[in-house]
mmCIF file of C-alpha atoms and ligand atoms in Angstrom:
data_model
loop_
_atom_site.group_PDB
_atom_site.id
_atom_site.type_symbol
_atom_site.label_atom_id
_atom_site.label_comp_id
_atom_site.label_asym_id
_atom_site.label_seq_id
_atom_site.Cartn_x
_atom_site.Cartn_y
_atom_site.Cartn_z
ATOM 1 C CA MET A 1 -5.322 -9.589 5.470
ATOM 2 C CA LYS A 2 -8.327 -7.332 7.777
ATOM 3 C CA LYS A 3 -5.687 -6.084 9.625
ATOM 4 C CA LEU A 4 -3.439 -5.472 6.879
ATOM 5 C CA SER A 5 -5.889 -3.430 4.903
ATOM 6 C CA THR A 6 -7.144 -1.743 8.075
ATOM 7 C CA LEU A 7 -3.578 -0.891 8.706
ATOM 8 C CA LEU A 8 -3.146 0.843 5.505
ATOM 9 C CA PHE A 9 -6.171 2.589 5.328
ATOM 10 C CA ILE A 10 -5.167 4.476 8.151
ATOM 11 C CA SER A 11 -1.839 5.506 7.064
ATOM 12 C CA LEU A 12 -3.800 6.423 3.877
ATOM 13 C CA ALA A 13 -6.005 8.758 5.634
ATOM 14 C CA THR A 14 -3.418 10.717 7.529
ATOM 15 C CA TYR A 15 -1.871 11.696 4.528
ATOM 16 C CA GLY A 16 -4.969 12.457 2.413
ATOM 17 C CA LEU A 17 -4.398 10.095 -0.393
ATOM 18 C CA GLU A 18 -7.551 8.757 -0.315
ATOM 19 C CA ALA A 19 -9.296 11.334 -2.057
ATOM 20 C CA GLN A 20 -6.947 11.882 -5.474
ATOM 21 C CA SER A 21 -9.072 12.004 -8.059
ATOM 22 C CA LEU A 22 -9.174 14.215 -10.946
ATOM 23 C CA ILE A 23 -9.876 18.162 -10.215
ATOM 24 C CA GLN A 24 -11.029 19.865 -12.991
ATOM 25 C CA THR A 25 -10.074 22.963 -12.163
ATOM 26 C CA TYR A 26 -6.235 21.796 -10.526
ATOM 27 C CA LYS A 27 -6.118 20.708 -13.918
ATOM 28 C CA ASN A 28 -7.135 23.776 -15.786
ATOM 29 C CA ARG A 29 -4.372 25.773 -13.623
ATOM 30 C CA ALA A 30 -2.399 23.259 -14.595
ATOM 31 C CA ASP A 31 -3.171 23.922 -18.447
ATOM 32 C CA MET A 32 -1.648 27.620 -17.759
ATOM 33 C CA VAL A 33 1.541 26.671 -17.973
ATOM 34 C CA SER A 34 2.893 28.463 -21.124
ATOM 35 C CA GLN A 35 4.798 27.280 -23.292
ATOM 36 C CA THR A 36 6.303 30.234 -24.495
ATOM 37 C CA ASN A 37 7.008 31.520 -20.876
ATOM 38 C CA VAL A 38 9.247 27.414 -20.127
ATOM 39 C CA THR A 39 10.974 28.124 -22.800
ATOM 40 C CA THR A 40 11.603 32.323 -22.619
ATOM 41 C CA LEU A 41 12.622 31.461 -18.558
ATOM 42 C CA MET A 42 15.148 28.847 -19.619
ATOM 43 C CA GLN A 43 16.603 31.238 -22.864
ATOM 44 C CA GLU A 44 16.919 33.669 -20.241
ATOM 45 C CA PHE A 45 18.268 31.838 -17.501
ATOM 46 C CA GLY A 46 20.894 30.471 -19.728
ATOM 47 C CA ASN A 47 21.624 33.847 -21.308
ATOM 48 C CA LEU A 48 22.915 35.025 -16.899
ATOM 49 C CA GLY A 49 26.504 33.102 -17.753
ATOM 50 C CA VAL A 50 28.205 30.817 -15.749
ATOM 51 C CA LYS A 51 26.034 31.174 -12.260
ATOM 52 C CA THR A 52 28.877 30.237 -9.569
ATOM 53 C CA THR A 53 27.665 31.354 -5.836
ATOM 54 C CA GLY A 54 29.048 34.322 -4.837
ATOM 55 C CA SER A 55 29.664 35.546 -8.647
ATOM 56 C CA THR A 56 28.204 38.243 -10.544
ATOM 57 C CA ALA A 57 26.268 36.139 -12.465
ATOM 58 C CA ASN A 58 25.114 34.652 -9.676
ATOM 59 C CA THR A 59 23.419 38.110 -8.437
ATOM 60 C CA ASP A 60 22.368 38.997 -11.857
ATOM 61 C CA ALA A 61 20.378 35.992 -11.833
ATOM 62 C CA LEU A 62 18.717 36.973 -8.162
ATOM 63 C CA ASN A 63 18.215 39.908 -9.319
ATOM 64 C CA TRP A 64 16.294 38.364 -12.426
ATOM 65 C CA LEU A 65 13.757 36.394 -9.964
ATOM 66 C CA LYS A 66 13.138 38.918 -8.128
ATOM 67 C CA ALA A 67 12.063 41.081 -11.488
ATOM 68 C CA LYS A 68 9.937 38.025 -12.007
ATOM 69 C CA TYR A 69 7.913 37.756 -9.133
ATOM 70 C CA LEU A 70 7.178 41.565 -8.599
ATOM 71 C CA SER A 71 6.300 41.332 -12.540
ATOM 72 C CA TYR A 72 3.379 38.002 -11.658
ATOM 73 C CA GLY A 73 2.380 40.893 -8.928
ATOM 74 C CA TYR A 74 3.994 39.752 -5.647
ATOM 75 C CA THR A 75 4.938 42.440 -3.374
ATOM 76 C CA ALA A 76 8.298 43.398 -1.796
ATOM 77 C CA SER A 77 6.710 42.260 1.776
ATOM 78 C CA GLN A 78 6.038 39.153 0.219
ATOM 79 C CA MET A 79 9.899 38.433 -0.758
ATOM 80 C CA SER A 80 12.659 38.074 1.599
ATOM 81 C CA GLU A 81 16.825 37.192 1.530
ATOM 82 C CA ASP A 82 18.239 34.541 3.813
ATOM 83 C CA SER A 83 21.909 35.390 3.141
ATOM 84 C CA PHE A 84 24.765 33.265 4.337
ATOM 85 C CA THR A 85 28.850 32.939 3.101
ATOM 86 C CA PHE A 86 30.644 30.714 3.092
ATOM 87 C CA GLY A 87 35.048 29.989 2.588
ATOM 88 C CA SER A 88 37.810 31.058 3.377
ATOM 89 C CA ASN A 89 36.889 34.534 2.104
ATOM 90 C CA ASN A 90 33.528 34.525 3.926
ATOM 91 C CA THR A 91 32.239 34.932 0.118
ATOM 92 C CA SER A 92 28.147 36.076 0.657
ATOM 93 C CA ALA A 93 25.198 34.075 -1.408
ATOM 94 C CA LYS A 94 21.735 34.932 -1.065
ATOM 95 C CA ASN A 95 18.536 32.487 -1.034
ATOM 96 C CA LEU A 96 15.082 33.727 -2.335
ATOM 97 C CA ILE A 97 11.803 33.616 -0.581
ATOM 98 C CA ILE A 98 8.435 34.578 -1.367
ATOM 99 C CA THR A 99 5.445 33.728 1.060
ATOM 100 C CA LYS A 100 2.078 32.984 0.099
ATOM 101 C CA THR A 101 -0.439 32.447 3.057
ATOM 102 C CA GLY A 102 -2.539 30.180 3.322
ATOM 103 C CA THR A 103 -6.516 30.493 4.396
ATOM 104 C CA VAL A 104 -7.049 27.903 6.737
ATOM 105 C CA TYR A 105 -3.767 26.988 7.919
ATOM 106 C CA PRO A 106 -0.940 29.946 7.981
ATOM 107 C CA ASN A 107 1.518 29.265 9.655
ATOM 108 C CA THR A 108 2.009 25.983 8.054
ATOM 109 C CA TYR A 109 4.237 25.984 5.080
ATOM 110 C CA VAL A 110 4.477 23.794 1.565
ATOM 111 C CA ILE A 111 7.669 24.176 0.188
ATOM 112 C CA ILE A 112 8.504 24.537 -3.307
ATOM 113 C CA CYS A 113 11.864 24.854 -3.942
ATOM 114 C CA GLY A 114 15.080 24.296 -6.455
ATOM 115 C CA HIS A 115 18.599 25.847 -6.455
ATOM 116 C CA TYR A 116 19.253 28.574 -8.953
ATOM 117 C CA ASP A 117 23.482 28.958 -8.791
ATOM 118 C CA THR A 118 25.318 26.805 -11.282
ATOM 119 C CA ILE A 119 29.092 25.881 -11.812
ATOM 120 C CA THR A 120 31.051 24.891 -14.933
ATOM 121 C CA GLY A 121 28.239 25.949 -17.538
ATOM 122 C CA PRO A 122 25.112 27.870 -17.656
ATOM 123 C CA GLY A 123 23.073 25.110 -16.357
ATOM 124 C CA VAL A 124 19.667 25.325 -17.949
ATOM 125 C CA SER A 125 18.778 22.135 -17.376
ATOM 126 C CA ASP A 126 20.474 22.194 -13.722
ATOM 127 C CA ASN A 127 18.649 24.031 -12.703
ATOM 128 C CA GLY A 128 17.360 26.424 -14.839
ATOM 129 C CA SER A 129 14.291 23.889 -15.686
ATOM 130 C CA GLY A 130 13.607 23.505 -11.908
ATOM 131 C CA THR A 131 13.850 27.223 -11.738
ATOM 132 C CA SER A 132 11.437 27.600 -14.291
ATOM 133 C CA ILE A 133 8.907 25.901 -13.404
ATOM 134 C CA ILE A 134 9.286 27.391 -9.640
ATOM 135 C CA LEU A 135 8.457 30.603 -11.505
ATOM 136 C CA GLU A 136 5.291 29.718 -13.797
ATOM 137 C CA ALA A 137 3.594 27.704 -10.665
ATOM 138 C CA ALA A 138 4.652 31.411 -8.267
ATOM 139 C CA ARG A 139 2.504 33.538 -11.359
ATOM 140 C CA ILE A 140 -0.174 30.641 -11.451
ATOM 141 C CA LEU A 141 -1.067 30.816 -8.282
ATOM 142 C CA LYS A 142 -0.874 33.847 -7.481
ATOM 143 C CA ASP A 143 -4.276 34.719 -6.581
ATOM 144 C CA ILE A 144 -5.782 31.357 -5.647
ATOM 145 C CA PRO A 145 -6.623 30.515 -2.107
ATOM 146 C CA THR A 146 -4.394 27.869 -1.005
ATOM 147 C CA GLU A 147 -5.502 26.420 2.555
ATOM 148 C CA TYR A 148 -1.497 25.920 3.729
ATOM 149 C CA SER A 149 0.469 28.399 3.397
ATOM 150 C CA ILE A 150 3.622 28.401 0.401
ATOM 151 C CA LYS A 151 7.206 29.479 0.432
ATOM 152 C CA PHE A 152 8.704 29.106 -3.176
ATOM 153 C CA ILE A 153 12.297 29.238 -2.792
ATOM 154 C CA ASN A 154 15.029 29.478 -4.710
ATOM 155 C CA PHE A 155 17.992 28.434 -3.529
ATOM 156 C CA SER A 156 22.124 29.639 -3.545
ATOM 157 C CA GLY A 157 25.204 27.557 -3.180
ATOM 158 C CA GLU A 158 23.603 24.262 -4.552
ATOM 159 C CA GLU A 159 26.502 23.217 -6.055
ATOM 160 C CA GLN A 160 29.264 24.378 -2.916
ATOM 161 C CA GLY A 161 27.146 21.256 -0.665
ATOM 162 C CA LEU A 162 23.648 22.589 0.111
ATOM 163 C CA LEU A 163 25.065 25.458 1.460
ATOM 164 C CA GLY A 164 21.796 27.632 1.039
ATOM 165 C CA SER A 165 19.423 25.109 2.145
ATOM 166 C CA ASN A 166 21.451 24.526 4.426
ATOM 167 C CA HIS A 167 21.308 27.916 5.860
ATOM 168 C CA TYR A 168 17.960 28.442 5.623
ATOM 169 C CA ALA A 169 16.877 24.877 7.073
ATOM 170 C CA ASN A 170 19.210 25.448 10.399
ATOM 171 C CA ASN A 171 18.449 29.292 10.797
ATOM 172 C CA VAL A 172 15.010 29.692 9.549
ATOM 173 C CA VAL A 173 12.840 26.561 9.851
ATOM 174 C CA PHE A 174 15.163 25.895 13.006
ATOM 175 C CA LEU A 175 17.413 28.124 14.872
ATOM 176 C CA ASN A 176 19.372 26.626 17.523
ATOM 177 C CA GLY A 177 18.027 23.326 16.926
ATOM 178 C CA THR A 178 14.005 24.773 18.062
ATOM 179 C CA ARG A 179 12.146 24.766 15.003
ATOM 180 C CA GLN A 180 10.582 28.298 14.341
ATOM 181 C CA LEU A 181 8.439 26.894 11.312
ATOM 182 C CA ASN A 182 5.680 24.502 10.198
ATOM 183 C CA VAL A 183 6.629 22.396 7.577
ATOM 184 C CA ARG A 184 4.170 20.469 6.015
ATOM 185 C CA LEU A 185 6.641 19.251 2.845
ATOM 186 C CA VAL A 186 9.528 20.238 1.413
ATOM 187 C CA PHE A 187 9.111 19.875 -2.766
ATOM 188 C CA ASN A 188 12.566 20.033 -4.765
ATOM 189 C CA ILE A 189 12.663 20.434 -8.646
ATOM 190 C CA ASP A 190 16.415 19.806 -9.487
ATOM 191 C CA GLN A 191 16.928 18.978 -12.832
ATOM 192 C CA VAL A 192 14.535 18.544 -14.825
ATOM 193 C CA GLY A 193 15.665 19.633 -18.190
ATOM 194 C CA GLY A 194 15.716 16.218 -19.760
ATOM 195 C CA LYS A 195 18.282 16.159 -23.373
ATOM 196 C CA LEU A 196 16.802 17.272 -26.052
ATOM 197 C CA GLY A 197 16.533 13.951 -28.211
ATOM 198 C CA ASN A 198 16.476 11.469 -25.355
ATOM 199 C CA LEU A 199 12.836 9.944 -24.860
ATOM 200 C CA ASN A 200 11.148 12.265 -21.959
ATOM 201 C CA THR A 201 8.478 10.603 -21.251
ATOM 202 C CA ALA A 202 8.724 9.606 -17.802
ATOM 203 C CA ILE A 203 9.790 11.775 -14.559
ATOM 204 C CA LYS A 204 11.637 10.607 -11.076
ATOM 205 C CA CYS A 205 9.491 10.680 -8.126
ATOM 206 C CA GLU A 206 11.851 11.465 -5.455
ATOM 207 C CA SER A 207 11.073 9.580 -1.852
ATOM 208 C CA ASP A 208 13.726 10.183 1.190
ATOM 209 C CA GLN A 209 15.048 6.563 1.810
ATOM 210 C CA SER A 210 17.969 7.619 4.057
ATOM 211 C CA GLY A 211 19.188 9.661 6.626
ATOM 212 C CA GLN A 212 16.626 9.372 9.504
ATOM 213 C CA THR A 213 14.303 6.648 9.384
ATOM 214 C CA GLY A 214 10.837 8.088 11.080
ATOM 215 C CA ASN A 215 10.131 10.880 8.259
ATOM 216 C CA ASN A 216 10.330 7.895 5.404
ATOM 217 C CA ALA A 217 6.848 6.585 5.463
ATOM 218 C CA ALA A 218 5.367 10.061 5.569
ATOM 219 C CA SER A 219 7.657 10.646 1.928
ATOM 220 C CA LEU A 220 6.482 8.098 0.269
ATOM 221 C CA SER A 221 2.876 8.254 0.933
ATOM 222 C CA PHE A 222 3.822 12.548 -0.952
ATOM 223 C CA THR A 223 5.765 10.878 -3.734
ATOM 224 C CA GLN A 224 2.947 8.433 -4.118
ATOM 225 C CA GLN A 225 0.638 11.451 -4.486
ATOM 226 C CA LEU A 226 3.545 13.724 -6.213
ATOM 227 C CA ALA A 227 3.486 10.572 -8.661
ATOM 228 C CA ASN A 228 -0.629 10.374 -9.075
ATOM 229 C CA CYS A 229 -0.415 14.142 -9.660
ATOM 230 C CA THR A 230 1.457 13.566 -12.216
ATOM 231 C CA THR A 231 -0.393 11.056 -14.520
ATOM 232 C CA LEU A 232 -3.204 13.138 -13.408
ATOM 233 C CA TYR A 233 -2.298 16.907 -14.595
ATOM 234 C CA SER A 234 0.472 16.134 -17.453
ATOM 235 C CA PRO A 235 1.166 13.404 -20.261
ATOM 236 C CA LEU A 236 4.302 12.221 -18.071
ATOM 237 C CA GLN A 237 4.495 8.649 -16.919
ATOM 238 C CA THR A 238 6.406 8.355 -13.297
ATOM 239 C CA VAL A 239 9.336 6.478 -11.595
ATOM 240 C CA MET A 240 9.652 6.068 -8.383
ATOM 241 C CA SER A 241 13.079 6.845 -7.144
ATOM 242 C CA ASN A 242 15.021 7.980 -3.968
ATOM 243 C CA ALA A 243 15.683 11.453 -2.528
ATOM 244 C CA TYR A 244 19.877 12.149 -2.566
ATOM 245 C CA SER A 245 22.451 14.910 -2.846
ATOM 246 C CA SER A 246 20.046 18.082 -3.114
ATOM 247 C CA ASP A 247 18.288 20.454 -1.168
ATOM 248 C CA TYR A 248 15.976 18.764 0.587
ATOM 249 C CA MET A 249 18.311 16.890 2.437
ATOM 250 C CA PRO A 250 18.933 19.569 5.114
ATOM 251 C CA PHE A 251 15.739 19.219 5.379
ATOM 252 C CA GLU A 252 15.115 15.469 5.716
ATOM 253 C CA ALA A 253 18.054 15.702 8.377
ATOM 254 C CA ASN A 254 15.650 17.936 10.888
ATOM 255 C CA GLY A 255 12.852 15.457 10.510
ATOM 256 C CA ASP A 256 10.518 17.270 7.649
ATOM 257 C CA ILE A 257 9.123 15.238 5.069
ATOM 258 C CA ILE A 258 10.304 16.070 1.314
ATOM 259 C CA THR A 259 9.947 14.955 -2.111
ATOM 260 C CA GLY A 260 10.963 15.970 -5.210
ATOM 261 C CA PHE A 261 11.337 15.356 -8.852
ATOM 262 C CA TYR A 262 14.526 14.915 -11.431
ATOM 263 C CA GLU A 263 14.358 13.638 -14.990
ATOM 264 C CA ASN A 264 14.480 10.259 -15.478
ATOM 265 C CA VAL A 265 16.684 10.121 -18.694
ATOM 266 C CA ARG A 266 19.795 11.914 -17.017
ATOM 267 C CA SER A 267 21.499 13.945 -19.639
ATOM 268 C CA TYR A 268 24.904 13.422 -18.201
ATOM 269 C CA ASN A 269 25.388 17.093 -18.927
ATOM 270 C CA GLU A 270 24.653 19.000 -16.102
ATOM 271 C CA HIS A 271 28.154 20.622 -14.248
ATOM 272 C CA THR A 272 29.470 20.793 -17.932
ATOM 273 C CA VAL A 273 29.519 23.871 -20.301
ATOM 274 C CA ASN A 274 26.989 21.512 -22.665
ATOM 275 C CA ASP A 275 24.083 22.565 -20.085
ATOM 276 C CA THR A 276 22.572 24.449 -22.246
ATOM 277 C CA PHE A 277 19.387 26.031 -23.907
ATOM 278 C CA ALA A 278 20.115 24.051 -27.077
ATOM 279 C CA ASN A 279 20.863 20.680 -25.467
ATOM 280 C CA VAL A 280 17.397 20.985 -23.193
ATOM 281 C CA ASP A 281 14.458 19.246 -24.029
ATOM 282 C CA PRO A 282 11.132 22.715 -23.514
ATOM 283 C CA THR A 283 8.772 20.140 -23.922
ATOM 284 C CA TYR A 284 9.654 17.655 -21.188
ATOM 285 C CA VAL A 285 10.023 20.654 -18.606
ATOM 286 C CA PHE A 286 6.675 22.314 -20.227
ATOM 287 C CA ASN A 287 5.263 18.630 -19.088
ATOM 288 C CA VAL A 288 6.835 18.533 -15.548
ATOM 289 C CA GLY A 289 5.766 21.895 -15.086
ATOM 290 C CA LYS A 290 2.260 20.873 -15.594
ATOM 291 C CA ALA A 291 2.585 17.874 -12.825
ATOM 292 C CA ALA A 292 4.160 20.376 -10.479
ATOM 293 C CA VAL A 293 1.687 22.679 -10.764
ATOM 294 C CA GLY A 294 -1.099 20.138 -10.423
ATOM 295 C CA ALA A 295 0.640 18.607 -7.460
ATOM 296 C CA LEU A 296 1.639 21.526 -5.536
ATOM 297 C CA GLN A 297 -2.230 23.242 -5.615
ATOM 298 C CA HIS A 298 -2.759 19.315 -4.172
ATOM 299 C CA PHE A 299 -0.575 19.783 -1.588
ATOM 300 C CA ALA A 300 -1.222 23.167 -0.388
ATOM 301 C CA VAL A 301 -5.009 22.652 -0.847
ATOM 302 C CA ALA A 302 -5.963 24.923 -3.219
ATOM 303 C CA THR A 303 -9.587 25.853 -4.389
ATOM 304 C CA THR A 304 -10.831 23.657 -6.028
ATOM 305 C CA VAL A 305 -13.518 26.955 -7.481
ATOM 306 C CA LEU A 306 -11.905 29.394 -9.904
ATOM 307 C CA GLY A 307 -11.196 32.747 -8.222
ATOM 308 C CA THR A 308 -12.545 36.062 -10.058
ATOM 309 C CA ASN A 309 -9.119 36.763 -10.935
ATOM 310 C CA GLU A 310 -8.920 33.596 -13.190
ATOM 311 C CA THR A 311 -12.248 34.763 -14.375
ATOM 312 C CA ALA A 312 -12.026 38.671 -14.400
ATOM 313 C CA THR A 313 -9.975 39.440 -17.769
ATOM 314 C CA ASN A 314 -12.302 36.414 -19.043
ATOM 315 C CA ALA A 315 -14.494 37.309 -21.919
ATOM 316 C CA LEU A 316 -16.277 34.255 -20.843
ATOM 317 C CA GLU A 317 -17.297 35.499 -17.873
ATOM 318 C CA SER A 318 -20.072 36.480 -18.367
ATOM 319 C CA ILE A 319 -21.371 32.615 -19.578
ATOM 320 C CA LYS A 320 -24.838 31.428 -19.123
ATOM 321 C CA ILE A 321 -25.766 27.784 -18.692
ATOM 322 C CA TYR A 322 -29.778 26.623 -18.496
ATOM 323 C CA PRO A 323 -31.716 25.458 -17.184
ATOM 324 C CA ASN A 324 -29.539 24.218 -14.185
ATOM 325 C CA PRO A 325 -30.302 21.475 -13.009
ATOM 326 C CA ALA A 326 -31.063 20.466 -16.635
ATOM 327 C CA LYS A 327 -32.784 17.096 -18.233
ATOM 328 C CA ASP A 328 -32.286 16.552 -21.716
ATOM 329 C CA PHE A 329 -30.548 19.879 -23.336
ATOM 330 C CA LEU A 330 -28.175 22.487 -21.830
ATOM 331 C CA ASN A 331 -28.487 26.224 -23.707
ATOM 332 C CA ILE A 332 -24.877 27.730 -23.566
ATOM 333 C CA ASP A 333 -25.224 31.504 -23.723
ATOM 334 C CA LEU A 334 -22.073 33.431 -24.847
ATOM 335 C CA PRO A 335 -20.816 36.789 -25.229
ATOM 336 C CA LYS A 336 -21.942 37.396 -28.980
ATOM 337 C CA GLU A 337 -18.122 38.029 -29.834
ATOM 338 C CA VAL A 338 -17.119 34.606 -29.069
ATOM 339 C CA LYS A 339 -17.738 32.181 -32.592
ATOM 340 C CA ASN A 340 -15.461 29.412 -31.934
ATOM 341 C CA PHE A 341 -15.615 27.760 -29.246
ATOM 342 C CA ASN A 342 -15.236 24.253 -27.466
ATOM 343 C CA ILE A 343 -17.331 22.593 -24.689
ATOM 344 C CA GLU A 344 -15.995 19.829 -23.044
ATOM 345 C CA ILE A 345 -18.049 17.759 -20.330
ATOM 346 C CA THR A 346 -16.748 15.564 -17.213
ATOM 347 C CA ASP A 347 -17.651 13.970 -14.841
ATOM 348 C CA MET A 348 -16.288 14.753 -11.247
ATOM 349 C CA ASN A 349 -13.381 12.475 -11.580
ATOM 350 C CA GLY A 350 -12.773 13.919 -14.464
ATOM 351 C CA ARG A 351 -13.441 11.694 -17.061
ATOM 352 C CA LEU A 352 -14.661 13.579 -20.977
ATOM 353 C CA ILE A 353 -18.101 12.759 -21.369
ATOM 354 C CA LEU A 354 -19.230 14.579 -24.212
ATOM 355 C CA ASN A 355 -17.009 17.196 -26.446
ATOM 356 C CA LYS A 356 -18.750 19.879 -28.689
ATOM 357 C CA GLU A 357 -17.839 22.925 -31.171
ATOM 358 C CA ASN A 358 -19.765 25.744 -31.463
ATOM 359 C CA GLU A 359 -22.641 23.808 -30.205
ATOM 360 C CA THR A 360 -24.645 26.377 -28.347
ATOM 361 C CA LYS A 361 -27.741 24.021 -27.520
ATOM 362 C CA ILE A 362 -26.274 20.525 -26.154
ATOM 363 C CA ASN A 363 -27.974 16.610 -26.427
ATOM 364 C CA VAL A 364 -27.449 15.641 -22.235
ATOM 365 C CA SER A 365 -30.333 13.478 -22.449
ATOM 366 C CA SER A 366 -27.789 10.166 -22.661
ATOM 367 C CA LEU A 367 -26.148 11.691 -19.034
ATOM 368 C CA VAL A 368 -27.144 9.745 -16.247
ATOM 369 C CA ASN A 369 -28.652 11.601 -13.087
ATOM 370 C CA GLY A 370 -25.463 13.848 -11.019
ATOM 371 C CA ALA A 371 -23.229 16.670 -11.266
ATOM 372 C CA TYR A 372 -21.014 17.355 -13.800
ATOM 373 C CA LEU A 373 -18.436 20.396 -15.010
ATOM 374 C CA CYS A 374 -18.852 22.139 -18.421
ATOM 375 C CA THR A 375 -15.743 23.262 -19.066
ATOM 376 C CA ILE A 376 -15.708 26.342 -22.131
ATOM 377 C CA LYS A 377 -12.846 26.815 -24.161
ATOM 378 C CA ALA A 378 -12.165 29.886 -26.472
ATOM 379 C CA ASN A 379 -8.859 31.123 -27.705
ATOM 380 C CA ASP A 380 -6.707 31.050 -24.820
ATOM 381 C CA LYS A 381 -9.763 31.694 -22.466
ATOM 382 C CA ILE A 382 -11.662 29.380 -20.107
ATOM 383 C CA ALA A 383 -14.602 28.898 -17.992
ATOM 384 C CA VAL A 384 -15.513 26.341 -15.948
ATOM 385 C CA ARG A 385 -19.262 25.805 -14.622
ATOM 386 C CA LYS A 386 -20.949 22.952 -12.665
ATOM 387 C CA VAL A 387 -24.039 21.509 -13.651
ATOM 388 C CA ILE A 388 -26.472 19.389 -12.669
ATOM 389 C CA ILE A 389 -28.383 16.626 -14.539
ATOM 390 C CA GLY A 390 -31.333 15.657 -12.897
ATOM 391 C CA LYS A 391 -34.394 14.083 -14.524
HETATM 392 ZN ZN1 LIG B 1 21.089 20.584 -9.621
#
């Protein structure tokens, strides 16, 4: 028993599972996933038509993606294309890669990916849903420092047999069998649209249970972390499952560590004319998006401090909370235009301790000594301050 727990401790420590509790700033960013954006992105994706690899609609989708990343503030130099050809006519297609450089491990990458090509139908669930989530994650994390570099990758050629991801894994990550890129994790999101009317309250968290065996334990560990993040940062429940038949597999074959999301109750609309916006559950995609943004911050080790960009346009930026440390009362000084606000005090594990509305003098005499996070929300703005209670 003792020996077993020692082994368990070592393996958990190796993959960073030991300290996984809710981080309030991660939750704040997960909550920045916008239902409006997710809905609009899936509608636009659907309106692009049947995006068969190599078709005009497929190229239109690629250009639509590029315009989105540029609108979020990514530069052309952060964007690259990986071109490949296939079939007897040498049909050409492109993967799109957006790179955000890490602060501590700039040469090690967390890849978040999903395919944007579709087959037979407009593919709003398969895989407009994953595409929309990757875009939202890129938008929200654009100016958030992460220790590891992140690559947001939109693959093409998935429906013809993982052609785009296979090309990227074997011509960019590896070249002639020699590794070119260090990959911490490949996090694939495919078909998370959830058919409207189904009970869409859980997500499948997929770990590597096939192919090479040397990377399976690490995949399981990361997938458990993915499941933990899902319950921390979204209302969804999790179902552990196995990875298969999507863009993580060519990476798996090269020994990389993979994980993934797939809808729990399968729609069976994939690869049909019925994979439309009308048939997906946008609330489900919104919730999967929160889970993905929470998990991506965990995997890439995002800063836990709110960045300047997160508060620069925020009327709450000038907020003052005093005294700090406090004994019995906390005073909140807000910009005078802020009339209606909500204050939450959570402990460092994210447990809600106090919740007040429109109060500028908060009685904290019942709180035990220690550090807390004070989150002030007004309209759609948010400010978080760390406060210390000491008596
Ligand atoms: Zn798919």
